[in-house]
Coordinates of N, CA and C in Angstrom, one line a residue:
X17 N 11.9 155.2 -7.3 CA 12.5 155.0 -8.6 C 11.5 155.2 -9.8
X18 N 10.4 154.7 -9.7 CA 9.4 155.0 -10.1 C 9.0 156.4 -11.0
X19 N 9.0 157.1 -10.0 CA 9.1 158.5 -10.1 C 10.2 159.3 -10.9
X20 N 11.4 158.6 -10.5 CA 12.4 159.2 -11.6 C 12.1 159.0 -12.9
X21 N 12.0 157.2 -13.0 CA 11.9 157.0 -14.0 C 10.7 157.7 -15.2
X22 N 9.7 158.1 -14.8 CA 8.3 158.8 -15.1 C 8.9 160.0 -16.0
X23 N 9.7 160.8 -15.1 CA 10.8 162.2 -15.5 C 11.4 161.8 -16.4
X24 N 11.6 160.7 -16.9 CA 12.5 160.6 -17.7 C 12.4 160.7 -19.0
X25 N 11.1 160.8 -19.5 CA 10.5 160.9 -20.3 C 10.6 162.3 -21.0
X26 N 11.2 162.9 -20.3 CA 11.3 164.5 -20.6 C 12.7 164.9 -21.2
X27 N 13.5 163.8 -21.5 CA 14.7 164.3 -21.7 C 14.7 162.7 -23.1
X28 N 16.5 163.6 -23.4 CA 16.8 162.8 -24.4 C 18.0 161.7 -24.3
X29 N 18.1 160.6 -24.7 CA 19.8 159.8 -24.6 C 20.0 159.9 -26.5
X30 N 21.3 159.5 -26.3 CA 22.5 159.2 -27.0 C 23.3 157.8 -26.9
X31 N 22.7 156.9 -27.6 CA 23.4 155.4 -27.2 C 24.6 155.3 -28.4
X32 N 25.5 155.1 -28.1 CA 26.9 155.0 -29.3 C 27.7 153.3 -28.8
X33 N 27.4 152.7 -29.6 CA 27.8 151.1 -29.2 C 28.3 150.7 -30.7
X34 N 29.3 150.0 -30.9 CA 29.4 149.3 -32.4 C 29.3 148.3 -32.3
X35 N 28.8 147.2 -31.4 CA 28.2 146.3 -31.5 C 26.8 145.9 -31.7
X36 N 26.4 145.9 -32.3 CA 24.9 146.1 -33.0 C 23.6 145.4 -32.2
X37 N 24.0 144.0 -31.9 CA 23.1 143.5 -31.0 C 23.3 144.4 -29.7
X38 N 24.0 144.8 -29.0 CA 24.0 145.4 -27.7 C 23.7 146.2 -27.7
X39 N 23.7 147.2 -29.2 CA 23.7 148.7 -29.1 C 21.7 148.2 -29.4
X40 N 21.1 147.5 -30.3 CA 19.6 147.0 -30.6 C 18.9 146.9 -29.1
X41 N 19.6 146.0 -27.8 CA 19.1 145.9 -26.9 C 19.2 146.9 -26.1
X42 N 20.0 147.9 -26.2 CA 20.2 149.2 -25.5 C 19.2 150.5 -25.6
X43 N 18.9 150.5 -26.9 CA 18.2 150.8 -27.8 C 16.9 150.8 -27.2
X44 N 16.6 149.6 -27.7 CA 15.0 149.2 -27.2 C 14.3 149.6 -25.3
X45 N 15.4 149.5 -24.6 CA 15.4 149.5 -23.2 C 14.8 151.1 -23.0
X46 N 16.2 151.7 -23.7 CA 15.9 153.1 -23.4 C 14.7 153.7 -23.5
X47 N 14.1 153.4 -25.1 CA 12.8 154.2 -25.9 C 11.9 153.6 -24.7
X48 N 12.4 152.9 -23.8 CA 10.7 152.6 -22.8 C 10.5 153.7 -21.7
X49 N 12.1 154.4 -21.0 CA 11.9 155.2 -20.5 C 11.9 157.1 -21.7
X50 N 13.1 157.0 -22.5 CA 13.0 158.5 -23.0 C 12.4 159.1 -23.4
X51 N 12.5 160.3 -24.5 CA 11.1 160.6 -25.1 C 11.8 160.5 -26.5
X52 N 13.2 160.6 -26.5 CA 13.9 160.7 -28.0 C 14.9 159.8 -27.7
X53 N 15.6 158.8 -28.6 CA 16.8 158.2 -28.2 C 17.3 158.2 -29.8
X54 N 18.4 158.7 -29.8 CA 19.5 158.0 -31.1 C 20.5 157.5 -30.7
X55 N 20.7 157.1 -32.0 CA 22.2 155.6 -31.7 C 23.2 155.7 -32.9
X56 N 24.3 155.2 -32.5 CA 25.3 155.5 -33.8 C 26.3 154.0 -33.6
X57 N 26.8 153.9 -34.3 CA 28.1 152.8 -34.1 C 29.5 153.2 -33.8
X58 N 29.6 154.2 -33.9 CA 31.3 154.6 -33.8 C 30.9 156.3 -33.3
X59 N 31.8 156.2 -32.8 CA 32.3 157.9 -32.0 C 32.1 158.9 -33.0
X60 N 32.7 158.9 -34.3 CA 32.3 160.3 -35.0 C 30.9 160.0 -35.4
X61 N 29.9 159.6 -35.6 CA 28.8 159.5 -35.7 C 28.1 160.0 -34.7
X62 N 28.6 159.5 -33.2 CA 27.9 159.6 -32.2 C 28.0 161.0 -32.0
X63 N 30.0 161.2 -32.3 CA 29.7 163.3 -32.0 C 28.5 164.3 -33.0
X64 N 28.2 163.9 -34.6 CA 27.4 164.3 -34.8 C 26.4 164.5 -34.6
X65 N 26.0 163.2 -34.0 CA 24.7 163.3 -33.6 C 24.5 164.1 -32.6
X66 N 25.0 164.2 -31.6 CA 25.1 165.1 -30.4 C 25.3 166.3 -30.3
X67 N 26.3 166.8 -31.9 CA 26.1 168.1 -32.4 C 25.1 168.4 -32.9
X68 N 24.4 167.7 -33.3 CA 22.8 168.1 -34.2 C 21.7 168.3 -33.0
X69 N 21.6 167.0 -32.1 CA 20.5 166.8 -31.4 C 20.5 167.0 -30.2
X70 N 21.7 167.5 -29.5 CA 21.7 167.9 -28.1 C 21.4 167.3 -26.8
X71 N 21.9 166.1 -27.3 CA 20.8 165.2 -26.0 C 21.2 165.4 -24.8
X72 N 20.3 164.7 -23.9 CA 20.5 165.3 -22.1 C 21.5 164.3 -21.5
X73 N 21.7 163.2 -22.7 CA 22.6 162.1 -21.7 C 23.2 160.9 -22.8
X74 N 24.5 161.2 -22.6 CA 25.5 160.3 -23.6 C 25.9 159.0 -23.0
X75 N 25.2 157.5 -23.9 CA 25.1 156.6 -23.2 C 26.6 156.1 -24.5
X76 N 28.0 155.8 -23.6 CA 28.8 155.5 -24.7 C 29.6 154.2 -24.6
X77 N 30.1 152.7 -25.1 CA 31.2 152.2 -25.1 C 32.5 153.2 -25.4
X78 N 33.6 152.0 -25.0 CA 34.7 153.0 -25.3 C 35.7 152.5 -26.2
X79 N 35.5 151.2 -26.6 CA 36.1 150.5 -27.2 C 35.6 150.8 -28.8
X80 N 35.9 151.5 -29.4 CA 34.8 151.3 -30.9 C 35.8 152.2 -31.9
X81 N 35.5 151.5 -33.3 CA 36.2 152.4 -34.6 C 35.8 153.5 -34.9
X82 N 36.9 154.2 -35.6 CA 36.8 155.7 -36.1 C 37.4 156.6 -34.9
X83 N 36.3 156.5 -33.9 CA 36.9 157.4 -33.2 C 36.3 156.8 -31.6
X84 N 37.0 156.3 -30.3 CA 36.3 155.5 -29.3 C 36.0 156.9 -28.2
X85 N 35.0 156.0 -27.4 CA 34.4 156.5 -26.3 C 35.3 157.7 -25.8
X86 N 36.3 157.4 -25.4 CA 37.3 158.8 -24.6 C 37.5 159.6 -25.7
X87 N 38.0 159.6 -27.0 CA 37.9 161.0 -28.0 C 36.9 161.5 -28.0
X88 N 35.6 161.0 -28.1 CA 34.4 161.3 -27.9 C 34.2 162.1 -26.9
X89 N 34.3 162.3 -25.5 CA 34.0 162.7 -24.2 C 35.0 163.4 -24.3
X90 N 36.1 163.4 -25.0 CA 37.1 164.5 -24.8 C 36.5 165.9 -25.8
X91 N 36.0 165.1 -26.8 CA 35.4 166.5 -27.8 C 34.5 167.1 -27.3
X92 N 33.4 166.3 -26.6 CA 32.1 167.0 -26.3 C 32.4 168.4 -24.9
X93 N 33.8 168.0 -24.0 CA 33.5 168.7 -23.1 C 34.7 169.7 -23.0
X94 N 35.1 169.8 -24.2 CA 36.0 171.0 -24.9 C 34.5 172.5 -24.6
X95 N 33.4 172.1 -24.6 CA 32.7 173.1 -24.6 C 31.2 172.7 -23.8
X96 N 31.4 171.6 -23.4 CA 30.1 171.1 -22.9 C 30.5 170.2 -21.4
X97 N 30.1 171.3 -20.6 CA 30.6 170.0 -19.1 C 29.2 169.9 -17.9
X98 N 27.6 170.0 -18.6 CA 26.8 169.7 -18.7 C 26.2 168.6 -18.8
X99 N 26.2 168.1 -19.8 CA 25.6 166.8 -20.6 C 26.1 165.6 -19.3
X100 N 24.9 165.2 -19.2 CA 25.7 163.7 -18.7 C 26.2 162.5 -19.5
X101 N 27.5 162.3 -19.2 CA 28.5 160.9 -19.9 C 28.1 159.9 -19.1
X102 N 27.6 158.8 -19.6 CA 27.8 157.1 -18.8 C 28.6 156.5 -20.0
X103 N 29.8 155.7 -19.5 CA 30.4 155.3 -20.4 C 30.7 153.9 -19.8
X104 N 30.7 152.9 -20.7 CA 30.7 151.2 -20.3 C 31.9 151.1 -20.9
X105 N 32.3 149.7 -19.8 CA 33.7 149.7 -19.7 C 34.3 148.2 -19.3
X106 N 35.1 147.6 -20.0 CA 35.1 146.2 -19.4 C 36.4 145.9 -18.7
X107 N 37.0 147.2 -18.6 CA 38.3 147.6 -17.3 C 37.6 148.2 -16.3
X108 N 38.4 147.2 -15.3 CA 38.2 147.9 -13.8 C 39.4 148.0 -13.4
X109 N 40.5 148.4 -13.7 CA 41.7 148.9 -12.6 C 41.8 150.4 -12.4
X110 N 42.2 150.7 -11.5 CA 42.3 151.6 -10.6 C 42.4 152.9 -11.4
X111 N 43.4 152.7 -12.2 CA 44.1 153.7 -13.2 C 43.0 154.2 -14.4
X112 N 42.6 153.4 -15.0 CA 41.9 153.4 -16.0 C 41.1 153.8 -15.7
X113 N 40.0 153.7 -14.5 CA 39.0 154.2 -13.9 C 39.0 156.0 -13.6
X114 N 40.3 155.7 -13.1 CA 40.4 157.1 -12.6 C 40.7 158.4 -14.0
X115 N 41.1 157.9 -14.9 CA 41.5 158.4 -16.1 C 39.8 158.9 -16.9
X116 N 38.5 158.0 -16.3 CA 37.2 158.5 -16.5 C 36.7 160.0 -15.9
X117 N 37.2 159.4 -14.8 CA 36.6 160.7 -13.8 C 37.2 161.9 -14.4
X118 N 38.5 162.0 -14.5 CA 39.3 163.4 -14.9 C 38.7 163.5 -16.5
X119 N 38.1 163.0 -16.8 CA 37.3 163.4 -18.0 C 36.1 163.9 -17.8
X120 N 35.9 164.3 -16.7 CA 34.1 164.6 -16.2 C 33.3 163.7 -16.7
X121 N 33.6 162.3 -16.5 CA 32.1 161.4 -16.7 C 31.4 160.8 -15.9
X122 N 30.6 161.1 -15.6 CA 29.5 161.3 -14.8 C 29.3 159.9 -14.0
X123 N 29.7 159.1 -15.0 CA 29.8 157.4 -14.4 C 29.6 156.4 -15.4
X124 N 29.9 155.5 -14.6 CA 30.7 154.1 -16.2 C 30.0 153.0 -15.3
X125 N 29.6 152.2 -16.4 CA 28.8 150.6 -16.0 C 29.9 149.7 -16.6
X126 N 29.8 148.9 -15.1 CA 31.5 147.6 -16.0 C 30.4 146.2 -16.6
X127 N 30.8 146.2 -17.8 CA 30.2 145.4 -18.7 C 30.1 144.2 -17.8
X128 N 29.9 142.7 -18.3 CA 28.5 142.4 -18.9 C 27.5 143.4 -18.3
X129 N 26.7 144.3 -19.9 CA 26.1 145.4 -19.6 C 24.4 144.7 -19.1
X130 N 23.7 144.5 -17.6 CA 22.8 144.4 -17.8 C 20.9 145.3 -17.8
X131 N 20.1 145.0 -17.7 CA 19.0 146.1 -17.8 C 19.0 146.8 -16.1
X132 N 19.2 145.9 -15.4 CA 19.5 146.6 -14.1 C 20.6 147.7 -13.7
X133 N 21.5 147.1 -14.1 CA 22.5 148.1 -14.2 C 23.1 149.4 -14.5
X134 N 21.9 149.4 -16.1 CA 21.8 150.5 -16.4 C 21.2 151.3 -16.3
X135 N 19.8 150.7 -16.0 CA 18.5 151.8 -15.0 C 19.2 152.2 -13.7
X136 N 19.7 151.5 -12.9 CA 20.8 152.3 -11.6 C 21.1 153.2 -12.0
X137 N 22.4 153.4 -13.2 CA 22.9 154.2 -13.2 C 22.5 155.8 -13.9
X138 N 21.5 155.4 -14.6 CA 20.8 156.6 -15.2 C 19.8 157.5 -14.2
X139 N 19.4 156.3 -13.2 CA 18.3 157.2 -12.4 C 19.1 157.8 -11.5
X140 N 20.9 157.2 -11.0 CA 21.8 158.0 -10.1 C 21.8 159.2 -10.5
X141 N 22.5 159.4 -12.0 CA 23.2 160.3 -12.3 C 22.0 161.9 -12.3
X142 N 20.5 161.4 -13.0 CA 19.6 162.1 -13.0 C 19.3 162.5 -11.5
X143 N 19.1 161.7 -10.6 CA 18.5 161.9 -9.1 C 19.1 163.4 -8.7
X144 N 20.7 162.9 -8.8 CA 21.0 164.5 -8.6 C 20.9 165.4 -8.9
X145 N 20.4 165.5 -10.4 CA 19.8 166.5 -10.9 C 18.2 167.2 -10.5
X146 N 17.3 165.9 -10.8 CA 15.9 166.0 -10.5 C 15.3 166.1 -9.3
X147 N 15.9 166.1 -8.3 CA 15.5 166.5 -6.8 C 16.5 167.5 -6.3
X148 N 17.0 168.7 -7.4 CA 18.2 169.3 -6.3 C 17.4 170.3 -6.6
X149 N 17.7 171.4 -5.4 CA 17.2 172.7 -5.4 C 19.1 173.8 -5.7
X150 N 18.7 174.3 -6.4 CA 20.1 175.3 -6.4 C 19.4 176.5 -6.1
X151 N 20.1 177.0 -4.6 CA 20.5 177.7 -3.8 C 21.2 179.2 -4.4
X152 N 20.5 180.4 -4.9 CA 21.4 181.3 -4.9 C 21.5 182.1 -4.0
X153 N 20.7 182.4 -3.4 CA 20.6 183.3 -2.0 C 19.4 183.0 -1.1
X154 N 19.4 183.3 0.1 CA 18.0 182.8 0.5 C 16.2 183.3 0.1
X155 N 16.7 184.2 -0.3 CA 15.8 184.4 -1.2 C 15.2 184.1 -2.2
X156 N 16.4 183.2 -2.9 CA 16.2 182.6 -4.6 C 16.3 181.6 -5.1
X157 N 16.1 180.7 -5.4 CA 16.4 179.4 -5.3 C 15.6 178.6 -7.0
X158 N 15.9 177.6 -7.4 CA 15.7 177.2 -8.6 C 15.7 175.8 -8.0
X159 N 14.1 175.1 -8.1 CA 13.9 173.8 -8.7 C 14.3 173.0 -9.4
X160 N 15.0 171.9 -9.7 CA 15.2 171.4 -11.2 C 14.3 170.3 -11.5
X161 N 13.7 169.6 -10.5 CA 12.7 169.0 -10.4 C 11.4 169.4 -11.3
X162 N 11.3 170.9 -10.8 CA 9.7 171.5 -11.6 C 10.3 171.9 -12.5
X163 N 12.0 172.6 -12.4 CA 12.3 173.6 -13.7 C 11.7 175.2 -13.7
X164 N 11.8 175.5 -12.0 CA 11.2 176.6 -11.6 C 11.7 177.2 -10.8
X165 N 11.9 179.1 -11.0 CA 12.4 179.9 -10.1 C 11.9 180.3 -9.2
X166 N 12.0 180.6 -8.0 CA 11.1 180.5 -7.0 C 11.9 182.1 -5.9
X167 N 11.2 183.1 -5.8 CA 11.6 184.1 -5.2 C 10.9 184.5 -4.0
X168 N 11.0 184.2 -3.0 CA 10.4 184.2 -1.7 C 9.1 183.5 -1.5
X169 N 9.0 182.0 -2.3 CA 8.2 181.0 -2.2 C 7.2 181.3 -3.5
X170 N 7.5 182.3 -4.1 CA 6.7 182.7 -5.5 C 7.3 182.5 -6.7
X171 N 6.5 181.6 -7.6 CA 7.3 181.4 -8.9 C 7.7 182.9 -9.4
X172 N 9.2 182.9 -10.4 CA 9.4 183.9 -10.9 C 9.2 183.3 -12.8
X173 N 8.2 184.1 -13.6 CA 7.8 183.5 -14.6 C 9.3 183.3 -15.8
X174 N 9.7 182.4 -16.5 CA 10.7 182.3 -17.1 C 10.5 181.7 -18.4
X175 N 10.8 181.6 -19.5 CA 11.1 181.1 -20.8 C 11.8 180.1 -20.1
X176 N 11.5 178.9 -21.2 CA 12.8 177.6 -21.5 C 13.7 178.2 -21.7
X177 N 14.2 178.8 -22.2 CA 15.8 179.1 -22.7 C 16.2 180.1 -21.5
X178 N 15.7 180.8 -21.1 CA 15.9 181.4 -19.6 C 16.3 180.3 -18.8
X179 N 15.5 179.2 -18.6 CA 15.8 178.2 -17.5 C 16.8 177.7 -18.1
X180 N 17.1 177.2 -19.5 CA 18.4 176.5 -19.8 C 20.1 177.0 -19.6
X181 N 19.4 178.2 -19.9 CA 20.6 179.4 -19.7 C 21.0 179.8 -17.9
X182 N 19.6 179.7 -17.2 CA 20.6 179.8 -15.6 C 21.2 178.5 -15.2
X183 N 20.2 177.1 -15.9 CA 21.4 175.9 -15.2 C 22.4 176.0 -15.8
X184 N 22.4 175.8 -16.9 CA 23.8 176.2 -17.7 C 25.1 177.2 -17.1
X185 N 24.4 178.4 -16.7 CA 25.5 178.9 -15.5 C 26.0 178.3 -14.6
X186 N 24.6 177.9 -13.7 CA 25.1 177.2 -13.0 C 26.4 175.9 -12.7
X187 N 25.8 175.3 -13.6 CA 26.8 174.1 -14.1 C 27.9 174.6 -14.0
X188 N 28.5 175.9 -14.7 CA 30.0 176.6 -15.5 C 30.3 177.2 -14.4
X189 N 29.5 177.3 -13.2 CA 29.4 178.1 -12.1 C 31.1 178.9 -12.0
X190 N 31.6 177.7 -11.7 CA 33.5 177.9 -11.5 C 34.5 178.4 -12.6
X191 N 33.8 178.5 -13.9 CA 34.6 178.7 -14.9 C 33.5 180.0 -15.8
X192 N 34.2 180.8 -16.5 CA 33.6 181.6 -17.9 C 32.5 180.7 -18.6
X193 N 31.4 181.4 -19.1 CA 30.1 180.7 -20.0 C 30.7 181.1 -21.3
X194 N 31.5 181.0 -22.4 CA 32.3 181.6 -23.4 C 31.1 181.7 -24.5
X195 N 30.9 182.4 -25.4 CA 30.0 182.9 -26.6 C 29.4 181.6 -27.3
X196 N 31.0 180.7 -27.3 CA 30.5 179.2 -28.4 C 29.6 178.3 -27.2
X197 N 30.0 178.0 -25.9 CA 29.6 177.2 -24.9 C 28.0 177.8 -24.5
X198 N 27.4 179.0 -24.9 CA 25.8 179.8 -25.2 C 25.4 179.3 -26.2
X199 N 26.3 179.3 -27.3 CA 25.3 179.3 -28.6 C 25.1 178.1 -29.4
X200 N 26.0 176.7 -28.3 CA 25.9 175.4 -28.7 C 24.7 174.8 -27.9
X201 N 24.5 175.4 -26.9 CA 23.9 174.7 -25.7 C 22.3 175.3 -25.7
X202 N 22.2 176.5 -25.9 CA 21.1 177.1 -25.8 C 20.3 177.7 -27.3
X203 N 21.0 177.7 -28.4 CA 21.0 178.2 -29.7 C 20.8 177.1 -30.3
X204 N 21.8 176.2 -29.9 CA 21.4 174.5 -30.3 C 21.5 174.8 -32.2
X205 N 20.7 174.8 -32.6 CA 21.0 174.4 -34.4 C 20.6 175.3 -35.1
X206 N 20.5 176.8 -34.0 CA 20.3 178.2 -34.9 C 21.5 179.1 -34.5
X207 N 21.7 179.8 -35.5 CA 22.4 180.7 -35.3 C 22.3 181.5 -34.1
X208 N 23.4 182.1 -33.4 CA 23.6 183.0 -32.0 C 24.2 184.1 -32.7
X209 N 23.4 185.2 -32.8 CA 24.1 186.6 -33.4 C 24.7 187.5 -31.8
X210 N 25.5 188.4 -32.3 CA 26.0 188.6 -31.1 C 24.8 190.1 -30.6
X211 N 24.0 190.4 -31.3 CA 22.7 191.4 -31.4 C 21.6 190.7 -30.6
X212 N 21.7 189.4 -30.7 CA 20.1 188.3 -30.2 C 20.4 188.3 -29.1
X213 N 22.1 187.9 -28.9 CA 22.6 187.3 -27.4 C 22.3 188.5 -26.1
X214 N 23.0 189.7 -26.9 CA 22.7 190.9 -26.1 C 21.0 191.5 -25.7
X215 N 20.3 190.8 -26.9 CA 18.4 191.0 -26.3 C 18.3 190.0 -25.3
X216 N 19.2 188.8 -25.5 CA 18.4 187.7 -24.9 C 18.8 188.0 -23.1
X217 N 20.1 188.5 -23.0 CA 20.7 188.8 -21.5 C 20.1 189.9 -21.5
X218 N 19.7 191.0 -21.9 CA 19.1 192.0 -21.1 C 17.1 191.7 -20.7
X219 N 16.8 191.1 -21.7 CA 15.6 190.6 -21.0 C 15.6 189.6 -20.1
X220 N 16.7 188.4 -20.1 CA 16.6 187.9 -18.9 C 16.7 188.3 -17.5
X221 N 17.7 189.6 -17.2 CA 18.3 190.2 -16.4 C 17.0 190.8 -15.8
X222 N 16.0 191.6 -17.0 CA 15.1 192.2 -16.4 C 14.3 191.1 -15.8
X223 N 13.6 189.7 -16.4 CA 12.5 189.0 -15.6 C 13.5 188.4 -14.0
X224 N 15.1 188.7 -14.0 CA 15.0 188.0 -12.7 C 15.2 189.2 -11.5
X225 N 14.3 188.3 -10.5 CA 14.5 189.7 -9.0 C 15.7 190.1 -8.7
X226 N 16.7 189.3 -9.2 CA 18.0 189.7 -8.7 C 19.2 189.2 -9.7
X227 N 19.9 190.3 -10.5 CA 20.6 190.5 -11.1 C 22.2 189.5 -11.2
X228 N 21.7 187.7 -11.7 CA 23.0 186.9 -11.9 C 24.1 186.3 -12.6
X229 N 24.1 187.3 -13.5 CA 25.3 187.6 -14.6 C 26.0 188.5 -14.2
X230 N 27.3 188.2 -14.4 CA 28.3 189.4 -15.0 C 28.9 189.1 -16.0
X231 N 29.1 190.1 -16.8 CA 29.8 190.2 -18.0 C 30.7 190.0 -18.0
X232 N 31.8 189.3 -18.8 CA 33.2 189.2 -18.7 C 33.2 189.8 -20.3
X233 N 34.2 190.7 -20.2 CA 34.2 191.2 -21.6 C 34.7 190.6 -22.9
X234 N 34.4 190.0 -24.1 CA 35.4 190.0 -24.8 C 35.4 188.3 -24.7
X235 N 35.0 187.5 -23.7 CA 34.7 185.7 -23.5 C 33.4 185.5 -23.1
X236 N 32.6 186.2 -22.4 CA 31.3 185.5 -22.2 C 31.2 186.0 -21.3
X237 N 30.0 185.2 -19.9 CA 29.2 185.4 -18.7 C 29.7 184.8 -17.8
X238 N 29.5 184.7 -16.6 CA 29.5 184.0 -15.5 C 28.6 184.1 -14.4
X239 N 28.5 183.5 -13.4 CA 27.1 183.5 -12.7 C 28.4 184.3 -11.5
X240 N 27.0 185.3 -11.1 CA 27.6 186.2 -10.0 C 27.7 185.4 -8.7
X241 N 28.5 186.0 -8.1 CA 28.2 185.7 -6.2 C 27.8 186.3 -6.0
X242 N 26.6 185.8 -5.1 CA 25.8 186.9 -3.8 C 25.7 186.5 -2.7

């Protein structure tokens, strides 16, 4: 745990609580592991924030004004099914719970929220990220742990935005990577011309040994099968 926890430092949260003291001690916990953390009181705050700043992990209640936790996770993954959701919750029936999942949230902590509880569930949701190797052929294979391509035991040299853009496939693996779902995720708070997008796939295409896009015309990319 240790070790996750260490990694953690590399990424960013999103705490959205309208209760001030819980959201203060939520707060405070996190900045000991993250390297960036913001916080908001209510859902449309929290979506802007998350429009602006991109964070790696949305820490949300669901109970709150303006706009609660589930319109929130319903907006973000209109285009984003990436990001990790933990969302706190002080229902546990059956129904309700299950009404999380079919929202892709990654996992919910049942209130009284405590510091244990929460460290579980952040180093769960990361674990499977930070120790998985993705598999594209036996030849090819991507670290997420180092954040490194690896082509017959030899790094393949990559840009950040290279690396963000093949997990990013990855992730979409099953569905279209659409033009907005590129240029929110990887463009982040610059503009995506449809001129840059087309340099940025043909240089990627060239640094990888083996060619994992296809084009879908007219919607975006998708990761090939090999």
């Amino acid at each position: 745990m240790e070790e996750i926890a260490e990694q953690l430092k590399n990424f960013s949260v999103l705490c959205v609580e309208d209760e001030e003291g819980i959201r203060k001690r939520l707060v405070n916990t996190l900045k000991y592991y993250f390297a960036e953390v913001y916080e908001a009181s209510n859902g449309e705050d929290g979506y802007c924030l998350y429009y602006e700043n991109r964070p790696d992990i949305i820490i949300s209640d669901i109970e709150m004004p303006e706009k609660n936790g589930i319109q929130l996770a319903k907006d973000i993954r209109k285009d984003d099914l990436s990001t990790i959701i933990i969302m706190l919750t002080a229902y546990s029936n059956e129904e309700y719970l299950l009404n999380l999942i079919n929202l892709n949230i990654n996992h919910y902590i049942l209130k009284p929220l405590t510091s244990e509880s929460l460290l579980d569930a952040i180093v769960k949701v990361f674990k499977d990220r930070l120790d998985k190797k993705i598999l594209f052929c036996d030849e090819l294979c991507f670290d997420m742990k180092n954040r490194e391509l690896y082509y017959n035991d030899e790094i393949v040299p990559l840009r950040k935005r290279d690396k963000d853009f093949l997990i990013l496939l990855y992730e979409n693996k099953n569905m279209v990577l659409t033009y907005s779902m590129i240029e929110e995720n990887i463009w982040k708070d610059k503009v995506m011309t449809s001129s840059a997008l087309k340099t940025f796939i043909k240089e990627f295409r060239q640094r990888l040994p083996i060619d994992l896009v296809v084009n879908i015309p007219q919607e975006g990319y998708k990761l090939k099968v090999l």
